[in-house]
PDB file of C-alpha atoms in Angstrom:
ATOM      1  CA  MET U   1     271.861 184.593 220.450  1.00 46.00           C
ATOM      2  CA  GLY U   2     270.108 184.512 224.206  1.00 50.00           C
ATOM      3  CA  ASN U   3     272.378 180.864 224.849  1.00 58.00           C
ATOM      4  CA  ASP U   4     271.796 180.639 228.531  1.00 83.00           C
ATOM      5  CA  ALA U   5     268.095 180.579 227.541  1.00 90.00           C
ATOM      6  CA  ILE U   6     268.431 178.347 225.445  1.00 92.00           C
ATOM      7  CA  ASP U   7     270.435 175.610 228.002  1.00 92.00           C
ATOM      8  CA  ASP U   8     267.751 176.362 230.717  1.00 92.00           C
ATOM      9  CA  VAL U   9     264.973 175.324 228.225  1.00 95.00           C
ATOM     10  CA  ILE U  10     266.482 172.365 226.921  1.00 95.00           C
ATOM     11  CA  THR U  11     267.540 171.703 230.655  1.00 95.00           C
ATOM     12  CA  ALA U  12     264.341 171.964 232.041  1.00 96.00           C
ATOM     13  CA  LEU U  13     262.103 169.982 229.883  1.00 97.00           C
ATOM     14  CA  ARG U  14     264.798 167.250 229.512  1.00 95.00           C
ATOM     15  CA  ASN U  15     264.727 167.553 234.105  1.00 95.00           C
ATOM     16  CA  ALA U  16     261.088 167.518 233.945  1.00 97.00           C
ATOM     17  CA  SER U  17     260.433 164.799 231.180  1.00 96.00           C
ATOM     18  CA  LEU U  18     262.133 162.611 233.252  1.00 94.00           C
ATOM     19  CA  ARG U  19     260.324 163.598 236.857  1.00 95.00           C
ATOM     20  CA  GLY U  20     257.434 163.056 235.160  1.00 96.00           C
ATOM     21  CA  ALA U  21     256.233 166.985 235.778  1.00 97.00           C
ATOM     22  CA  GLU U  22     253.435 167.753 234.165  1.00 97.00           C
ATOM     23  CA  THR U  23     254.716 171.643 233.308  1.00 97.00           C
ATOM     24  CA  VAL U  24     257.598 173.185 233.384  1.00 97.00           C
ATOM     25  CA  ARG U  25     258.619 177.254 233.958  1.00 95.00           C
ATOM     26  CA  VAL U  26     260.860 178.267 231.997  1.00 95.00           C
ATOM     27  CA  SER U  27     262.865 182.081 231.248  1.00 93.00           C
ATOM     28  CA  SER U  28     260.491 184.040 228.511  1.00 94.00           C
ATOM     29  CA  THR U  29     262.621 184.983 225.918  1.00 92.00           C
ATOM     30  CA  ASP U  30     262.287 185.238 221.834  1.00 93.00           C
ATOM     31  CA  ILE U  31     263.993 182.298 221.642  1.00 93.00           C
ATOM     32  CA  THR U  32     262.554 180.203 224.261  1.00 95.00           C
ATOM     33  CA  ILE U  33     258.980 181.231 222.966  1.00 96.00           C
ATOM     34  CA  SER U  34     259.649 180.378 219.524  1.00 96.00           C
ATOM     35  CA  ILE U  35     261.591 176.903 220.102  1.00 97.00           C
ATOM     36  CA  GLY U  36     258.213 176.311 222.569  1.00 97.00           C
ATOM     37  CA  ARG U  37     256.055 177.244 219.274  1.00 97.00           C
ATOM     38  CA  VAL U  38     258.014 174.701 217.140  1.00 97.00           C
ATOM     39  CA  LEU U  39     257.794 171.640 219.799  1.00 97.00           C
ATOM     40  CA  VAL U  40     253.954 172.023 220.708  1.00 97.00           C
ATOM     41  CA  GLU U  41     253.829 172.176 216.092  1.00 95.00           C
ATOM     42  CA  GLU U  42     255.597 169.147 216.849  1.00 94.00           C
ATOM     43  CA  GLY U  43     253.525 167.608 219.100  1.00 94.00           C
ATOM     44  CA  PHE U  44     256.598 167.292 221.470  1.00 96.00           C
ATOM     45  CA  LEU U  45     254.599 169.634 223.733  1.00 97.00           C
ATOM     46  CA  GLY U  46     250.612 170.351 224.929  1.00 96.00           C
ATOM     47  CA  ASN U  47     250.679 173.822 225.185  1.00 96.00           C
ATOM     48  CA  LEU U  48     252.755 176.943 225.807  1.00 97.00           C
ATOM     49  CA  ARG U  49     251.356 180.375 227.779  1.00 96.00           C
ATOM     50  CA  GLU U  50     253.216 183.273 229.029  1.00 94.00           C
ATOM     51  CA  HIS U  51     252.639 184.317 232.495  1.00 92.00           C
ATOM     52  CA  ARG U  52     253.657 188.253 233.976  1.00 90.00           C
ATOM     53  CA  GLN U  53     254.011 188.697 237.382  1.00 87.00           C
ATOM     54  CA  GLY U  54     254.496 192.489 237.978  1.00 88.00           C
ATOM     55  CA  THR U  55     258.006 192.901 235.700  1.00 87.00           C
ATOM     56  CA  ASN U  56     258.590 189.521 235.565  1.00 88.00           C
ATOM     57  CA  ARG U  57     257.514 187.176 232.452  1.00 90.00           C
ATOM     58  CA  PHE U  58     258.081 183.637 232.517  1.00 93.00           C
ATOM     59  CA  LEU U  59     257.047 180.890 229.898  1.00 96.00           C
ATOM     60  CA  VAL U  60     254.897 177.804 231.658  1.00 97.00           C
ATOM     61  CA  LEU U  61     255.586 174.517 228.786  1.00 98.00           C
ATOM     62  CA  THR U  62     252.774 171.873 229.363  1.00 98.00           C
ATOM     63  CA  LEU U  63     254.415 168.461 228.355  1.00 98.00           C
ATOM     64  CA  LYS U  64     252.805 165.320 226.990  1.00 96.00           C
ATOM     65  CA  TYR U  65     252.001 161.731 228.439  1.00 96.00           C
ATOM     66  CA  GLN U  66     250.273 158.737 226.398  1.00 93.00           C
ATOM     67  CA  GLY U  67     249.403 155.789 227.502  1.00 92.00           C
ATOM     68  CA  ARG U  68     248.562 153.530 230.520  1.00 91.00           C
ATOM     69  CA  THR U  69     252.450 153.809 231.643  1.00 92.00           C
ATOM     70  CA  ARG U  70     252.315 157.638 230.727  1.00 93.00           C
ATOM     71  CA  LYS U  71     255.616 157.485 228.850  1.00 93.00           C
ATOM     72  CA  ALA U  72     256.458 161.174 227.990  1.00 94.00           C
ATOM     73  CA  ARG U  73     256.027 162.287 224.613  1.00 95.00           C
ATOM     74  CA  ILE U  74     260.036 163.716 225.000  1.00 95.00           C
ATOM     75  CA  THR U  75     262.428 161.205 225.532  1.00 93.00           C
ATOM     76  CA  THR U  76     265.258 163.612 225.916  1.00 92.00           C
ATOM     77  CA  CYS U  77     266.626 166.781 224.597  1.00 94.00           C
ATOM     78  CA  ARG U  78     270.230 167.658 223.721  1.00 94.00           C
ATOM     79  CA  ARG U  79     271.859 170.878 223.063  1.00 94.00           C
ATOM     80  CA  VAL U  80     273.907 170.877 219.630  1.00 95.00           C
ATOM     81  CA  SER U  81     275.898 174.466 219.259  1.00 94.00           C
ATOM     82  CA  LYS U  82     277.006 175.888 222.492  1.00 90.00           C
ATOM     83  CA  PRO U  83     278.434 179.402 222.702  1.00 87.00           C
ATOM     84  CA  GLY U  84     281.843 178.257 222.719  1.00 84.00           C
ATOM     85  CA  LEU U  85     281.163 175.899 219.222  1.00 91.00           C
ATOM     86  CA  ARG U  86     279.126 177.246 217.561  1.00 92.00           C
ATOM     87  CA  ILE U  87     277.362 174.641 214.960  1.00 93.00           C
ATOM     88  CA  TYR U  88     275.616 175.960 211.517  1.00 95.00           C
ATOM     89  CA  SER U  89     274.514 173.614 208.740  1.00 96.00           C
ATOM     90  CA  GLY U  90     273.940 174.490 205.143  1.00 95.00           C
ATOM     91  CA  TYR U  91     270.590 173.230 204.154  1.00 93.00           C
ATOM     92  CA  LYS U  92     272.294 170.012 202.026  1.00 93.00           C
ATOM     93  CA  ASP U  93     273.872 169.312 205.273  1.00 94.00           C
ATOM     94  CA  ILE U  94     271.315 169.636 207.758  1.00 94.00           C
ATOM     95  CA  PRO U  95     271.300 166.660 209.792  1.00 92.00           C
ATOM     96  CA  GLU U  96     268.745 164.101 210.293  1.00 92.00           C
ATOM     97  CA  VAL U  97     268.090 162.585 213.994  1.00 93.00           C
ATOM     98  CA  LEU U  98     268.060 158.877 214.426  1.00 90.00           C
ATOM     99  CA  GLY U  99     266.915 158.094 211.306  1.00 87.00           C
ATOM    100  CA  GLY U 100     263.881 160.862 210.842  1.00 88.00           C
ATOM    101  CA  ILE U 101     262.499 159.681 214.378  1.00 89.00           C
ATOM    102  CA  GLY U 102     263.993 162.984 216.437  1.00 93.00           C
ATOM    103  CA  THR U 103     264.022 166.329 215.434  1.00 96.00           C
ATOM    104  CA  ALA U 104     266.603 169.071 215.190  1.00 97.00           C
ATOM    105  CA  ILE U 105     265.960 172.815 215.991  1.00 97.00           C
ATOM    106  CA  LEU U 106     267.570 175.596 213.584  1.00 97.00           C
ATOM    107  CA  SER U 107     267.794 178.936 214.349  1.00 97.00           C
ATOM    108  CA  THR U 108     267.777 180.408 210.430  1.00 97.00           C
ATOM    109  CA  PRO U 109     267.418 183.651 208.753  1.00 96.00           C
ATOM    110  CA  GLY U 110     263.789 182.571 208.613  1.00 96.00           C
ATOM    111  CA  GLY U 111     263.041 181.845 211.955  1.00 96.00           C
ATOM    112  CA  ILE U 112     263.012 178.604 214.174  1.00 97.00           C
ATOM    113  CA  MET U 113     262.083 175.966 212.578  1.00 97.00           C
ATOM    114  CA  THR U 114     263.077 172.266 212.380  1.00 97.00           C
ATOM    115  CA  ASP U 115     265.050 170.069 209.886  1.00 97.00           C
ATOM    116  CA  ARG U 116     262.201 169.453 207.669  1.00 96.00           C
ATOM    117  CA  GLU U 117     261.066 172.688 207.165  1.00 97.00           C
ATOM    118  CA  ALA U 118     264.667 173.984 207.113  1.00 97.00           C
ATOM    119  CA  ARG U 119     265.614 170.970 204.368  1.00 96.00           C
ATOM    120  CA  GLN U 120     261.714 172.419 202.533  1.00 96.00           C
ATOM    121  CA  LYS U 121     262.643 175.628 202.315  1.00 97.00           C
ATOM    122  CA  ARG U 122     266.570 175.145 201.402  1.00 97.00           C
ATOM    123  CA  ILE U 123     268.041 177.672 204.241  1.00 97.00           C
ATOM    124  CA  GLY U 124     270.447 176.258 206.778  1.00 96.00           C
ATOM    125  CA  GLY U 125     271.099 177.642 210.144  1.00 96.00           C
ATOM    126  CA  GLU U 126     272.696 177.337 213.811  1.00 96.00           C
ATOM    127  CA  VAL U 127     271.893 173.508 214.924  1.00 96.00           C
ATOM    128  CA  LEU U 128     269.880 174.530 218.328  1.00 96.00           C
ATOM    129  CA  CYS U 129     268.741 170.872 219.803  1.00 96.00           C
ATOM    130  CA  TYR U 130     268.063 167.655 219.209  1.00 97.00           C
ATOM    131  CA  VAL U 131     264.658 166.538 220.842  1.00 96.00           C
ATOM    132  CA  TRP U 132     263.196 162.786 220.333  1.00 94.00           C
TER     133      TRP U 132
ATOM    134  CA  MET J   1     246.243 134.215 216.912  1.00 46.00           C
ATOM    135  CA  GLY J   2     244.758 135.728 213.995  1.00 50.00           C
ATOM    136  CA  ASN J   3     248.480 136.433 212.208  1.00 58.00           C
ATOM    137  CA  ASP J   4     247.683 137.736 208.892  1.00 83.00           C
ATOM    138  CA  ALA J   5     245.253 140.325 210.615  1.00 90.00           C
ATOM    139  CA  ILE J   6     248.591 141.211 212.522  1.00 93.00           C
ATOM    140  CA  ASP J   7     250.424 141.392 209.114  1.00 92.00           C
ATOM    141  CA  ASP J   8     247.816 143.692 207.585  1.00 92.00           C
ATOM    142  CA  VAL J   9     247.677 146.159 210.179  1.00 95.00           C
ATOM    143  CA  ILE J  10     251.144 147.044 210.406  1.00 95.00           C
ATOM    144  CA  THR J  11     251.723 146.618 206.571  1.00 95.00           C
ATOM    145  CA  ALA J  12     248.642 149.147 205.750  1.00 96.00           C
ATOM    146  CA  LEU J  13     250.125 151.678 208.796  1.00 97.00           C
ATOM    147  CA  ARG J  14     253.372 151.764 207.438  1.00 95.00           C
ATOM    148  CA  ASN J  15     252.444 152.274 203.685  1.00 95.00           C
ATOM    149  CA  ALA J  16     249.755 154.817 205.264  1.00 97.00           C
ATOM    150  CA  SER J  17     252.172 156.623 207.056  1.00 96.00           C
ATOM    151  CA  LEU J  18     254.980 156.399 204.199  1.00 94.00           C
ATOM    152  CA  ARG J  19     252.012 157.731 201.607  1.00 95.00           C
ATOM    153  CA  GLY J  20     250.426 160.328 204.209  1.00 96.00           C
ATOM    154  CA  ALA J  21     246.937 158.754 204.340  1.00 97.00           C
ATOM    155  CA  GLU J  22     244.877 160.906 206.631  1.00 97.00           C
ATOM    156  CA  THR J  23     243.246 156.998 207.374  1.00 97.00           C
ATOM    157  CA  VAL J  24     243.538 153.259 206.621  1.00 97.00           C
ATOM    158  CA  ARG J  25     241.251 150.178 206.515  1.00 95.00           C
ATOM    159  CA  VAL J  26     242.186 147.606 207.938  1.00 95.00           C
ATOM    160  CA  SER J  27     240.095 144.084 208.970  1.00 93.00           C
ATOM    161  CA  SER J  28     238.329 144.306 212.139  1.00 94.00           C
ATOM    162  CA  THR J  29     239.417 141.381 214.874  1.00 92.00           C
ATOM    163  CA  ASP J  30     239.533 141.380 218.364  1.00 93.00           C
ATOM    164  CA  ILE J  31     243.419 141.485 217.662  1.00 93.00           C
ATOM    165  CA  THR J  32     243.810 144.521 215.180  1.00 95.00           C
ATOM    166  CA  ILE J  33     241.207 146.481 217.882  1.00 96.00           C
ATOM    167  CA  SER J  34     243.390 145.538 220.671  1.00 96.00           C
ATOM    168  CA  ILE J  35     246.084 146.719 218.483  1.00 97.00           C
ATOM    169  CA  GLY J  36     244.401 149.825 217.506  1.00 97.00           C
ATOM    170  CA  ARG J  37     243.338 150.721 220.744  1.00 97.00           C
ATOM    171  CA  VAL J  38     247.183 150.479 222.302  1.00 97.00           C
ATOM    172  CA  LEU J  39     248.334 152.505 219.614  1.00 97.00           C
ATOM    173  CA  VAL J  40     245.475 155.374 219.899  1.00 97.00           C
ATOM    174  CA  GLU J  41     246.200 155.520 223.804  1.00 95.00           C
ATOM    175  CA  GLU J  42     250.287 156.155 223.371  1.00 94.00           C
ATOM    176  CA  GLY J  43     249.660 158.618 220.873  1.00 94.00           C
ATOM    177  CA  PHE J  44     250.206 157.184 217.392  1.00 96.00           C
ATOM    178  CA  LEU J  45     246.813 157.177 215.976  1.00 97.00           C
ATOM    179  CA  GLY J  46     244.320 159.601 216.265  1.00 96.00           C
ATOM    180  CA  ASN J  47     241.572 157.404 216.556  1.00 96.00           C
ATOM    181  CA  LEU J  48     239.809 153.868 215.296  1.00 97.00           C
ATOM    182  CA  ARG J  49     236.266 153.330 214.337  1.00 96.00           C
ATOM    183  CA  GLU J  50     233.895 150.202 213.360  1.00 94.00           C
ATOM    184  CA  HIS J  51     232.405 150.286 210.218  1.00 93.00           C
ATOM    185  CA  ARG J  52     229.921 147.781 209.362  1.00 90.00           C
ATOM    186  CA  GLN J  53     228.459 147.166 206.248  1.00 87.00           C
ATOM    187  CA  GLY J  54     226.290 144.110 205.760  1.00 88.00           C
ATOM    188  CA  THR J  55     227.749 141.416 207.248  1.00 87.00           C
ATOM    189  CA  ASN J  56     231.262 143.158 206.456  1.00 88.00           C
ATOM    190  CA  ARG J  57     233.158 144.747 209.391  1.00 90.00           C
ATOM    191  CA  PHE J  58     236.334 146.551 209.168  1.00 94.00           C
ATOM    192  CA  LEU J  59     238.523 149.451 210.973  1.00 96.00           C
ATOM    193  CA  VAL J  60     239.388 153.031 209.873  1.00 97.00           C
ATOM    194  CA  LEU J  61     242.329 154.292 212.017  1.00 98.00           C
ATOM    195  CA  THR J  62     243.501 157.925 211.574  1.00 98.00           C
ATOM    196  CA  LEU J  63     246.891 158.566 211.137  1.00 98.00           C
ATOM    197  CA  LYS J  64     248.201 161.696 212.950  1.00 96.00           C
ATOM    198  CA  TYR J  65     251.108 163.973 211.487  1.00 96.00           C
ATOM    199  CA  GLN J  66     252.603 166.705 213.471  1.00 93.00           C
ATOM    200  CA  GLY J  67     254.078 170.467 212.714  1.00 92.00           C
ATOM    201  CA  ARG J  68     254.110 172.448 209.718  1.00 91.00           C
ATOM    202  CA  THR J  69     256.003 169.682 207.177  1.00 92.00           C
ATOM    203  CA  ARG J  70     253.380 167.068 209.019  1.00 93.00           C
ATOM    204  CA  LYS J  71     255.581 164.640 210.363  1.00 93.00           C
ATOM    205  CA  ALA J  72     253.899 160.935 210.677  1.00 94.00           C
ATOM    206  CA  ARG J  73     253.405 160.218 213.742  1.00 95.00           C
ATOM    207  CA  ILE J  74     254.336 156.330 213.054  1.00 95.00           C
ATOM    208  CA  THR J  75     258.097 156.249 211.457  1.00 93.00           C
ATOM    209  CA  THR J  76     257.268 152.811 211.131  1.00 92.00           C
ATOM    210  CA  CYS J  77     255.920 149.294 212.209  1.00 94.00           C
ATOM    211  CA  ARG J  78     258.292 145.864 212.291  1.00 94.00           C
ATOM    212  CA  ARG J  79     256.568 142.567 212.385  1.00 94.00           C
ATOM    213  CA  VAL J  80     258.674 140.565 215.314  1.00 95.00           C
ATOM    214  CA  SER J  81     257.303 137.632 216.416  1.00 94.00           C
ATOM    215  CA  LYS J  82     256.017 135.599 213.106  1.00 90.00           C
ATOM    216  CA  PRO J  83     253.818 132.366 212.564  1.00 87.00           C
ATOM    217  CA  GLY J  84     256.964 130.368 211.446  1.00 85.00           C
ATOM    218  CA  LEU J  85     259.212 131.426 214.084  1.00 91.00           C
ATOM    219  CA  ARG J  86     257.522 132.751 217.703  1.00 92.00           C
ATOM    220  CA  ILE J  87     258.929 135.344 219.729  1.00 93.00           C
ATOM    221  CA  TYR J  88     258.237 135.187 223.032  1.00 95.00           C
ATOM    222  CA  SER J  89     258.979 137.261 226.504  1.00 96.00           C
ATOM    223  CA  GLY J  90     259.916 136.904 229.960  1.00 95.00           C
ATOM    224  CA  TYR J  91     258.933 140.518 231.911  1.00 93.00           C
ATOM    225  CA  LYS J  92     262.434 140.671 232.508  1.00 93.00           C
ATOM    226  CA  ASP J  93     263.539 140.219 229.308  1.00 94.00           C
ATOM    227  CA  ILE J  94     261.171 142.906 227.612  1.00 94.00           C
ATOM    228  CA  PRO J  95     263.098 144.125 224.491  1.00 92.00           C
ATOM    229  CA  GLU J  96     263.357 147.689 224.866  1.00 92.00           C
ATOM    230  CA  VAL J  97     262.467 149.520 221.389  1.00 93.00           C
ATOM    231  CA  LEU J  98     265.472 152.267 220.545  1.00 90.00           C
ATOM    232  CA  GLY J  99     266.094 152.713 224.513  1.00 87.00           C
ATOM    233  CA  GLY J 100     262.607 153.727 224.956  1.00 87.00           C
ATOM    234  CA  ILE J 101     261.718 155.817 222.399  1.00 89.00           C
ATOM    235  CA  GLY J 102     259.943 152.941 220.525  1.00 93.00           C
ATOM    236  CA  THR J 103     256.859 150.759 221.788  1.00 96.00           C
ATOM    237  CA  ALA J 104     256.593 147.469 221.732  1.00 97.00           C
ATOM    238  CA  ILE J 105     253.672 145.577 221.251  1.00 97.00           C
ATOM    239  CA  LEU J 106     252.786 142.540 223.312  1.00 97.00           C
ATOM    240  CA  SER J 107     250.469 139.674 223.308  1.00 97.00           C
ATOM    241  CA  THR J 108     250.095 138.803 227.397  1.00 97.00           C
ATOM    242  CA  PRO J 109     247.712 136.733 229.318  1.00 96.00           C
ATOM    243  CA  GLY J 110     246.381 139.834 230.357  1.00 96.00           C
ATOM    244  CA  GLY J 111     245.784 141.740 227.016  1.00 96.00           C
ATOM    245  CA  ILE J 112     247.561 143.709 224.344  1.00 97.00           C
ATOM    246  CA  MET J 113     249.806 145.899 225.927  1.00 97.00           C
ATOM    247  CA  THR J 114     253.402 147.812 225.725  1.00 97.00           C
ATOM    248  CA  ASP J 115     256.834 146.325 226.782  1.00 97.00           C
ATOM    249  CA  ARG J 116     256.114 149.247 229.403  1.00 96.00           C
ATOM    250  CA  GLU J 117     252.817 148.619 230.532  1.00 97.00           C
ATOM    251  CA  ALA J 118     254.163 144.609 230.886  1.00 97.00           C
ATOM    252  CA  ARG J 119     257.143 145.437 232.628  1.00 97.00           C
ATOM    253  CA  GLN J 120     255.084 147.497 235.376  1.00 96.00           C
ATOM    254  CA  LYS J 121     252.860 144.391 235.428  1.00 97.00           C
ATOM    255  CA  ARG J 122     255.453 141.844 235.353  1.00 97.00           C
ATOM    256  CA  ILE J 123     254.344 139.707 232.486  1.00 97.00           C
ATOM    257  CA  GLY J 124     255.685 138.517 229.729  1.00 96.00           C
ATOM    258  CA  GLY J 125     254.120 137.323 226.568  1.00 96.00           C
ATOM    259  CA  GLU J 126     254.358 137.048 222.826  1.00 96.00           C
ATOM    260  CA  VAL J 127     256.226 140.459 220.848  1.00 96.00           C
ATOM    261  CA  LEU J 128     254.121 141.284 218.127  1.00 96.00           C
ATOM    262  CA  CYS J 129     255.615 144.726 216.683  1.00 96.00           C
ATOM    263  CA  TYR J 130     257.693 147.451 217.326  1.00 97.00           C
ATOM    264  CA  VAL J 131     256.585 151.006 216.533  1.00 96.00           C
ATOM    265  CA  TRP J 132     258.378 154.049 216.369  1.00 94.00           C
TER     266      TRP J 132
END
């Protein structure tokens, strides 16, 4: 399930957003690409692109900042399910993050998706992380 | 201070975002234009435009929805200072909304601005509303 890759992207985004970095580079795997795509669709990230340098592949994620004070669109990210303690949720019990303000990202049989999409499609899965 | 205009825009945005409306029409006044501009800058609204029909002027605000489930960018708006109970704040006491996730909009001697901008500029003012 590529857990180090998930930690990689969550920690990188949290730190980049605290620092005010324009972009952040993470390892390119199926799971980081899927998480990145969901974050772009949800408006948390500007875009993602894949770079190849010889045999190395990596992802470049562009962060979003808004307003005259350049507020980071991602306030923080938090890992939920961990290699030592997996958190799964049936679709009826999928958590709302901060009463719907934040977003949970789940790994489901239908792919990586948000809590809202999983609830709509009535599929549960592993709760990877919270973003708000 | 045009309080009915502030109620107008806050209520209109809250309802439009719950309904999933693409745009919402509010009265066009200095204060609603200023609030609308701050919300566009902060990424809560797509844009605002002013319409004139004969002698009537009104504002059209475009809402933002993101992701495959079209999550509203504005979860809700809440009025703070009211005609019967004014809430003012010195710059050192400007409230953080939901630990920085949300935004407070203030009317200050330097114009309408967010809590973060007012804190940065070290000016207080009337706390008009919270948006998140």
